[in-house]
PDB file of N, CA and C and ligand atoms in Angstrom:
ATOM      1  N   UNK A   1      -5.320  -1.039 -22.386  1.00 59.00           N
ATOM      2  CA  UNK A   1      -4.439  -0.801 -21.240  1.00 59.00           C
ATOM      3  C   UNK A   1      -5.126   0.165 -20.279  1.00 59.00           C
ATOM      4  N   UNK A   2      -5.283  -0.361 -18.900  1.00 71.00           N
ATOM      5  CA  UNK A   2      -6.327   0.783 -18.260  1.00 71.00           C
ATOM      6  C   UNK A   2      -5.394   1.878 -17.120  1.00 71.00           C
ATOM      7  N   UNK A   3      -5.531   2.439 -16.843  1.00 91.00           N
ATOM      8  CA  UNK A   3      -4.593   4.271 -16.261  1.00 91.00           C
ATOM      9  C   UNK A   3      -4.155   3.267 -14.845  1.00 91.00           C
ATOM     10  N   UNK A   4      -3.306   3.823 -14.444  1.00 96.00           N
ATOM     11  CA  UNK A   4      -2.300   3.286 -13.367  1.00 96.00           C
ATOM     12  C   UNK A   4      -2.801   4.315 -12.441  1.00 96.00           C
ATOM     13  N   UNK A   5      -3.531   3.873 -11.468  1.00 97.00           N
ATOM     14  CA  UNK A   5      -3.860   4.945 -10.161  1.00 97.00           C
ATOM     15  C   UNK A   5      -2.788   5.212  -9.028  1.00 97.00           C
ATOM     16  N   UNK A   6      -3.099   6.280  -8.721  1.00 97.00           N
ATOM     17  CA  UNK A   6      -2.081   6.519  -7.400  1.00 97.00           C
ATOM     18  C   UNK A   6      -2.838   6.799  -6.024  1.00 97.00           C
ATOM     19  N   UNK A   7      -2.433   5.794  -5.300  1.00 98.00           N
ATOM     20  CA  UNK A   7      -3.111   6.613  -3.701  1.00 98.00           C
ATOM     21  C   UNK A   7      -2.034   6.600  -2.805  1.00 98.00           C
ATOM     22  N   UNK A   8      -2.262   7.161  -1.318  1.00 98.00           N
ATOM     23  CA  UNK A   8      -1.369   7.569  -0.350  1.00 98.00           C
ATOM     24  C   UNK A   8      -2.774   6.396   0.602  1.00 98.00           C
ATOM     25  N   UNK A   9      -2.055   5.397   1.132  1.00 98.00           N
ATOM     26  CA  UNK A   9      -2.709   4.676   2.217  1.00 98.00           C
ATOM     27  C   UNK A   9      -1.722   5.209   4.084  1.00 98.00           C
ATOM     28  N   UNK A  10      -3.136   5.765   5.146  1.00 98.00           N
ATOM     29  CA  UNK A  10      -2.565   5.972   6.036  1.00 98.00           C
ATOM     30  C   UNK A  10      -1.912   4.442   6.792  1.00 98.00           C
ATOM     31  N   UNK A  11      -1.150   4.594   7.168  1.00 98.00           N
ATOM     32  CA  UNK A  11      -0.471   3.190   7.698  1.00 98.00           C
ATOM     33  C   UNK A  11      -0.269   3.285   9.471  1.00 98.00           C
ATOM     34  N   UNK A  12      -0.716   2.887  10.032  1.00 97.00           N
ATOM     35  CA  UNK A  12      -0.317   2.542  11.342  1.00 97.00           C
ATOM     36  C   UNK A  12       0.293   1.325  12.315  1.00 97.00           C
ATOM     37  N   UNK A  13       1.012   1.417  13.360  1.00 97.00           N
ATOM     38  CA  UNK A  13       1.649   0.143  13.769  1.00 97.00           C
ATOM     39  C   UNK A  13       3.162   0.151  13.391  1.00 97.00           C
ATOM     40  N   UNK A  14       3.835   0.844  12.850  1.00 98.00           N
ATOM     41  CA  UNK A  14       4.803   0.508  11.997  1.00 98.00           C
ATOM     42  C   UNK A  14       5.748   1.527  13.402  1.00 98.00           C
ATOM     43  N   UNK A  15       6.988   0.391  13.280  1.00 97.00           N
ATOM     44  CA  UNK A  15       8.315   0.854  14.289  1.00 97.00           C
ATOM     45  C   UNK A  15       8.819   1.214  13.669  1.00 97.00           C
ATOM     46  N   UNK A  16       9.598   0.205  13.056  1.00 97.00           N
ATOM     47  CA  UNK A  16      11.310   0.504  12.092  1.00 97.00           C
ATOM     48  C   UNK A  16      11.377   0.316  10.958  1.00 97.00           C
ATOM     49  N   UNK A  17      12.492   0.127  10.338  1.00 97.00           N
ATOM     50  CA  UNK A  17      12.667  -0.342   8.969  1.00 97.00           C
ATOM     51  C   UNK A  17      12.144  -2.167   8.406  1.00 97.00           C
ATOM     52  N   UNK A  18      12.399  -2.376   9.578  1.00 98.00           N
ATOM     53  CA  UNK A  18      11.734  -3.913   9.366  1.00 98.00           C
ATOM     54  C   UNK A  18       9.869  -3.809   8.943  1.00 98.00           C
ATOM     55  N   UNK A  19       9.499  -2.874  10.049  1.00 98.00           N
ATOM     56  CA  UNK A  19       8.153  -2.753   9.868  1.00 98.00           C
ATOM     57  C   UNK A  19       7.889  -2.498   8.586  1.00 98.00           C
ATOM     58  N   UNK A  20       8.210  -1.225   8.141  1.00 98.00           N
ATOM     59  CA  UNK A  20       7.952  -0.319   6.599  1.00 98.00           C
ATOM     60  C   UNK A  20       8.133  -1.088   5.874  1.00 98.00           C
ATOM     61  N   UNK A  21       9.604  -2.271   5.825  1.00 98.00           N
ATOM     62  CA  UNK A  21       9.568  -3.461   4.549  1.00 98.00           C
ATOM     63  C   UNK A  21       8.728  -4.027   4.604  1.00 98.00           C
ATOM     64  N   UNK A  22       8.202  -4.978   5.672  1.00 98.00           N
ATOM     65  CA  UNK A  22       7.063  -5.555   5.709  1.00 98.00           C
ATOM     66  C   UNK A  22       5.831  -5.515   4.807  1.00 98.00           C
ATOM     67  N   UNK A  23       5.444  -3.731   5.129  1.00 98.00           N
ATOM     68  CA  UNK A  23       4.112  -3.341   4.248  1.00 98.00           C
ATOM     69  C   UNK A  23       4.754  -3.458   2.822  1.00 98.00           C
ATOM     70  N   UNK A  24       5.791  -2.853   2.246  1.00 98.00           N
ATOM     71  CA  UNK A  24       6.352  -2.673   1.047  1.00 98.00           C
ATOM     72  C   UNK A  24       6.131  -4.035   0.288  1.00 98.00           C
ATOM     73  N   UNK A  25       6.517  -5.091   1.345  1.00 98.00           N
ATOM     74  CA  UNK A  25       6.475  -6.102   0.073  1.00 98.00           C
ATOM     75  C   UNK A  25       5.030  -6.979   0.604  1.00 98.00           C
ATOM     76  N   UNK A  26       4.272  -6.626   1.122  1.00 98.00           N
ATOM     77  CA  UNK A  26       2.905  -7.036   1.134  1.00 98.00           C
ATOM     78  C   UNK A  26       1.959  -6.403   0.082  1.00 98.00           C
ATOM     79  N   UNK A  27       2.325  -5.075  -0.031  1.00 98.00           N
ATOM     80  CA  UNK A  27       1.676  -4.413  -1.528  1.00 98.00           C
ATOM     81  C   UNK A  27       2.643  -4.673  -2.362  1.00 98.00           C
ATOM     82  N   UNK A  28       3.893  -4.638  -2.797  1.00 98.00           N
ATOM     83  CA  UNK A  28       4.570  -5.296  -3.842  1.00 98.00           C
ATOM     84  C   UNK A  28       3.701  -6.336  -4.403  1.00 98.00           C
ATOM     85  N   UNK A  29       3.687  -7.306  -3.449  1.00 97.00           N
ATOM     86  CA  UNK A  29       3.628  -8.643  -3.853  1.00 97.00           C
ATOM     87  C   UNK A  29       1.947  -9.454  -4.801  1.00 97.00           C
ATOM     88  N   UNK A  30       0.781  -8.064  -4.406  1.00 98.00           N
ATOM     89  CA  UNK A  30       0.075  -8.364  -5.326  1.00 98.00           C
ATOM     90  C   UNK A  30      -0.294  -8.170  -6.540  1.00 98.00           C
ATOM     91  N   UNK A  31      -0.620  -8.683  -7.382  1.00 97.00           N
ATOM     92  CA  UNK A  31      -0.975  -8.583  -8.921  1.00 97.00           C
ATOM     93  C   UNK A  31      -1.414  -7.399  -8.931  1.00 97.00           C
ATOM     94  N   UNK A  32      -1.232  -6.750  -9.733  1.00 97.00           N
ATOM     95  CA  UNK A  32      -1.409  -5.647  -9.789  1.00 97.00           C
ATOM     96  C   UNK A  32      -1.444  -4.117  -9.403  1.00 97.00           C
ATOM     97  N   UNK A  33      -0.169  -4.593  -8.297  1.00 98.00           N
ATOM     98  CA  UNK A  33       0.799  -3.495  -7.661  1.00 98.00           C
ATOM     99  C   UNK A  33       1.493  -3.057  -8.371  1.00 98.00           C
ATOM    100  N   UNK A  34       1.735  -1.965  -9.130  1.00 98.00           N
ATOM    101  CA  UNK A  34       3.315  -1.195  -9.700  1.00 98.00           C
ATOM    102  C   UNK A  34       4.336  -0.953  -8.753  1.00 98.00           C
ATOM    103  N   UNK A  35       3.881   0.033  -8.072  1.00 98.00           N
ATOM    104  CA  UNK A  35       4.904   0.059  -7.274  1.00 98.00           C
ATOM    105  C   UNK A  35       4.351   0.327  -5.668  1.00 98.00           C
ATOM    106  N   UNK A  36       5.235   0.099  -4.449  1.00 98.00           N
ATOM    107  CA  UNK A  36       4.801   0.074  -3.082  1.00 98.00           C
ATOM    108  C   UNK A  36       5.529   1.017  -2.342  1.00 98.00           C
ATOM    109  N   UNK A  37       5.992   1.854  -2.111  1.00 98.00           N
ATOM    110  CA  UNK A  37       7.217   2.714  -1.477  1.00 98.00           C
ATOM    111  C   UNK A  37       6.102   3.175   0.313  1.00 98.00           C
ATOM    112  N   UNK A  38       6.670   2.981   1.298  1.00 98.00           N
ATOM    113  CA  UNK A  38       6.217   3.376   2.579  1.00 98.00           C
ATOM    114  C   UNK A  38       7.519   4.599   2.902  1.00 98.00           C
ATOM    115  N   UNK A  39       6.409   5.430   3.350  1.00 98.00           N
ATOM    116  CA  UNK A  39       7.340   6.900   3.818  1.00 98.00           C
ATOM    117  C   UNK A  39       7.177   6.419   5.806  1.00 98.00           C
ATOM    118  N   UNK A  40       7.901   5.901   6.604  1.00 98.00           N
ATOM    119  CA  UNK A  40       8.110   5.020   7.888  1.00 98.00           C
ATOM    120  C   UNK A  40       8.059   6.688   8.805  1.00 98.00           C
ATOM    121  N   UNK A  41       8.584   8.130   8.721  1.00 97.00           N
ATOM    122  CA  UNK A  41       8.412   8.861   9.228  1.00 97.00           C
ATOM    123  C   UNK A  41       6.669   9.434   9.422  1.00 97.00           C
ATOM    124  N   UNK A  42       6.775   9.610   8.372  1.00 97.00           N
ATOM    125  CA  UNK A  42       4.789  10.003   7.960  1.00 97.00           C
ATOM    126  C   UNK A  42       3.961   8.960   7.672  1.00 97.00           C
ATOM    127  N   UNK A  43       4.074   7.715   8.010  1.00 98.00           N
ATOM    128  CA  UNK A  43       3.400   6.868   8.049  1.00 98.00           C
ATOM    129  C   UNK A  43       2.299   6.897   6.830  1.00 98.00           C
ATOM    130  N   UNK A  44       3.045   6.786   5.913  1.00 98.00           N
ATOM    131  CA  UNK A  44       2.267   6.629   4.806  1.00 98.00           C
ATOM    132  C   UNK A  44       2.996   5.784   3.512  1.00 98.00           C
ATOM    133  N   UNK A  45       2.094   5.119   3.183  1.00 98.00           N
ATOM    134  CA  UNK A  45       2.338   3.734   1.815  1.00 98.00           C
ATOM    135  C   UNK A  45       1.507   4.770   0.647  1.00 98.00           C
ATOM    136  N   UNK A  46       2.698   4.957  -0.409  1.00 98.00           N
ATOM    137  CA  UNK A  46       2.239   5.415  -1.526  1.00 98.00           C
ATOM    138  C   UNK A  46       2.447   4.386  -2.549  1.00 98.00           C
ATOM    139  N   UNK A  47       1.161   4.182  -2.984  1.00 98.00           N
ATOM    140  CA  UNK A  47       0.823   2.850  -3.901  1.00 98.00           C
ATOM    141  C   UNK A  47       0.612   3.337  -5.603  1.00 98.00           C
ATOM    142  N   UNK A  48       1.300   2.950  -6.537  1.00 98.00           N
ATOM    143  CA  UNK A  48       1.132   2.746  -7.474  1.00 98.00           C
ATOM    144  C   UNK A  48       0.113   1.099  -8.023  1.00 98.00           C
ATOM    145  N   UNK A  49      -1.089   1.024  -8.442  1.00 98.00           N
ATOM    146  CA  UNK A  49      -1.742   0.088  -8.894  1.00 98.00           C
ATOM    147  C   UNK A  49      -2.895   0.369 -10.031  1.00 98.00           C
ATOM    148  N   UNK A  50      -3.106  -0.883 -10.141  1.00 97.00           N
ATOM    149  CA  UNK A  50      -4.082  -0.749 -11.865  1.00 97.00           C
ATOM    150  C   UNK A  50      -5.350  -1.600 -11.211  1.00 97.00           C
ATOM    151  N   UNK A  51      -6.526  -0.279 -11.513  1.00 96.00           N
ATOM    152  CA  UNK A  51      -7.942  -0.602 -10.770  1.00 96.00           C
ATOM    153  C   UNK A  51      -8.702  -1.169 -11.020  1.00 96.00           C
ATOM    154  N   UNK A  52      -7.984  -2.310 -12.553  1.00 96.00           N
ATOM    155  CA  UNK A  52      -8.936  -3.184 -13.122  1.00 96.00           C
ATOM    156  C   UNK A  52      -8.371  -4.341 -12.279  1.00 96.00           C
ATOM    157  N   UNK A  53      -7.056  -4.313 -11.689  1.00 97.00           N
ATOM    158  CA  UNK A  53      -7.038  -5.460 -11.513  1.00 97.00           C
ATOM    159  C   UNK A  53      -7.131  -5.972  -9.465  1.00 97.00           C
ATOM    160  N   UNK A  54      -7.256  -4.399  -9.000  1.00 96.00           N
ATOM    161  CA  UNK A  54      -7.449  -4.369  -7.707  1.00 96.00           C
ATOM    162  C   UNK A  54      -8.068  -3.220  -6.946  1.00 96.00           C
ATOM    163  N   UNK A  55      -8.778  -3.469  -5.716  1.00 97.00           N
ATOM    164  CA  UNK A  55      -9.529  -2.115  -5.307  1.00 97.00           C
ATOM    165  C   UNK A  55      -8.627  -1.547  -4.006  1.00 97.00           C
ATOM    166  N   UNK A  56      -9.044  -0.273  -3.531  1.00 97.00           N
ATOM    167  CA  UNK A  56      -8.434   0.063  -2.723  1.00 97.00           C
ATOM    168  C   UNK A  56      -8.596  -0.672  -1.560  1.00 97.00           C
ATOM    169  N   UNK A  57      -9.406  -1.022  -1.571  1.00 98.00           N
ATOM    170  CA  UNK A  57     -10.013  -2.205  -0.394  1.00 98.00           C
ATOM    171  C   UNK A  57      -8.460  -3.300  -0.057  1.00 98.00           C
ATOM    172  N   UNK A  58      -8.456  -3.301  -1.539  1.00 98.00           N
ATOM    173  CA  UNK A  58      -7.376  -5.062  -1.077  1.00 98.00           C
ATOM    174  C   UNK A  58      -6.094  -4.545  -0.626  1.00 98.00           C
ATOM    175  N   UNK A  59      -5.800  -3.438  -1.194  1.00 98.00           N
ATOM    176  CA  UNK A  59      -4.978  -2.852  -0.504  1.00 98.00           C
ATOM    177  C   UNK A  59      -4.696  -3.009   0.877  1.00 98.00           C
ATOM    178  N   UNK A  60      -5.530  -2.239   1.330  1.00 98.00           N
ATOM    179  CA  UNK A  60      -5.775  -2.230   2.702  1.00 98.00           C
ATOM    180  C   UNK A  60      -5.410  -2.921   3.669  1.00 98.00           C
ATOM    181  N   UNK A  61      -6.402  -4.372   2.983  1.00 98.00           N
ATOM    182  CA  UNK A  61      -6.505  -5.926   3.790  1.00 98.00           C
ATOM    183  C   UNK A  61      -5.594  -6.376   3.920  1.00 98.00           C
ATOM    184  N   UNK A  62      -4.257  -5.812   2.635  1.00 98.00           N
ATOM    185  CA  UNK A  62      -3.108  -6.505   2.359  1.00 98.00           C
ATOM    186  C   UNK A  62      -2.248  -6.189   3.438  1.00 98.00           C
ATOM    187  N   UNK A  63      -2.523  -5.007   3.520  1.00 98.00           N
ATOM    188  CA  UNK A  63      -1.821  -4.202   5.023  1.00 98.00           C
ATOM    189  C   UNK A  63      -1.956  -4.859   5.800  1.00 98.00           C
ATOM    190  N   UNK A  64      -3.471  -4.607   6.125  1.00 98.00           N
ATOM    191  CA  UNK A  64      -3.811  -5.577   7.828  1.00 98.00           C
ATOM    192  C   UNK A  64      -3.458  -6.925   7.787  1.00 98.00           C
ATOM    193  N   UNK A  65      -3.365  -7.499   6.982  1.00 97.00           N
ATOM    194  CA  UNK A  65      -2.444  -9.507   6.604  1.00 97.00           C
ATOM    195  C   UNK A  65      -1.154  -9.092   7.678  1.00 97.00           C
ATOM    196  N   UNK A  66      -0.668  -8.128   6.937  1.00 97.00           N
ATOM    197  CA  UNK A  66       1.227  -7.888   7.237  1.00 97.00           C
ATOM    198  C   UNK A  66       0.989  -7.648   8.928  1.00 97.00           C
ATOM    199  N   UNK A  67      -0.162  -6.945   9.472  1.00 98.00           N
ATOM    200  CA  UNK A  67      -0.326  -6.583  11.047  1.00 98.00           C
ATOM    201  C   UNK A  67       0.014  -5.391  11.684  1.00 98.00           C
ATOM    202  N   UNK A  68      -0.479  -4.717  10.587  1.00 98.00           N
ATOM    203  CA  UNK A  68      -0.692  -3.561  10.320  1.00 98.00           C
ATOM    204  C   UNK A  68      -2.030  -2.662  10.444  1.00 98.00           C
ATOM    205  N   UNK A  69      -2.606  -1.656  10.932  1.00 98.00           N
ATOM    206  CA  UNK A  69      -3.625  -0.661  10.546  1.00 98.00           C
ATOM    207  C   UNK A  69      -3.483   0.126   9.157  1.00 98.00           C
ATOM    208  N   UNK A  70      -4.446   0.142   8.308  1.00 97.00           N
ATOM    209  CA  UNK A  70      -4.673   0.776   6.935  1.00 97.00           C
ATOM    210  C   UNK A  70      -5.696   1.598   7.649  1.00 97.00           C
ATOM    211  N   UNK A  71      -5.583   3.058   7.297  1.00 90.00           N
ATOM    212  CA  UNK A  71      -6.484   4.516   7.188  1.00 90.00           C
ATOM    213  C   UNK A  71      -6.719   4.777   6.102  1.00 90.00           C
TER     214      UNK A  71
HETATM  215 CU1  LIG B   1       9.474  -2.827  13.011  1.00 94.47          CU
END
């Protein structure tokens, strides 16, 4: 079983609550997301994920899919 990492991804682009869901379930939604929670004031996605099965990279990309900026 390999350690569950935590990062804080900077997020940009984001209006409202529609926006922040958006990212939430774009990192939800990949394998190996635990958990996705976006803070929409501080513009920040705090990601729970497992680094065997994804890099911070995809993260990211997953963001920019949704039409979004990842920092
Ligand atoms: Cu919005």
């Amino acid at each position: 079983m390999s350690e569950i990492k935590k990062v804080e991804i900077r997020v940009t682009g984001m209006a409202c609550a529609g926006c922040s869901g958006a990212v939430e379930r774009a990192l939800s939604g990949l394998d190996g997301v635990k958990s996705a929670n976006v803070d929409l004031a501080r513009k920040i996605a705090y990601v729970e994920y497992d680094p065997a099965k994804l890099t911070l990279q995809d993260l990211k990309r997953a963001v920019e899919r949704a039409g979004y900026k990842a920092a």
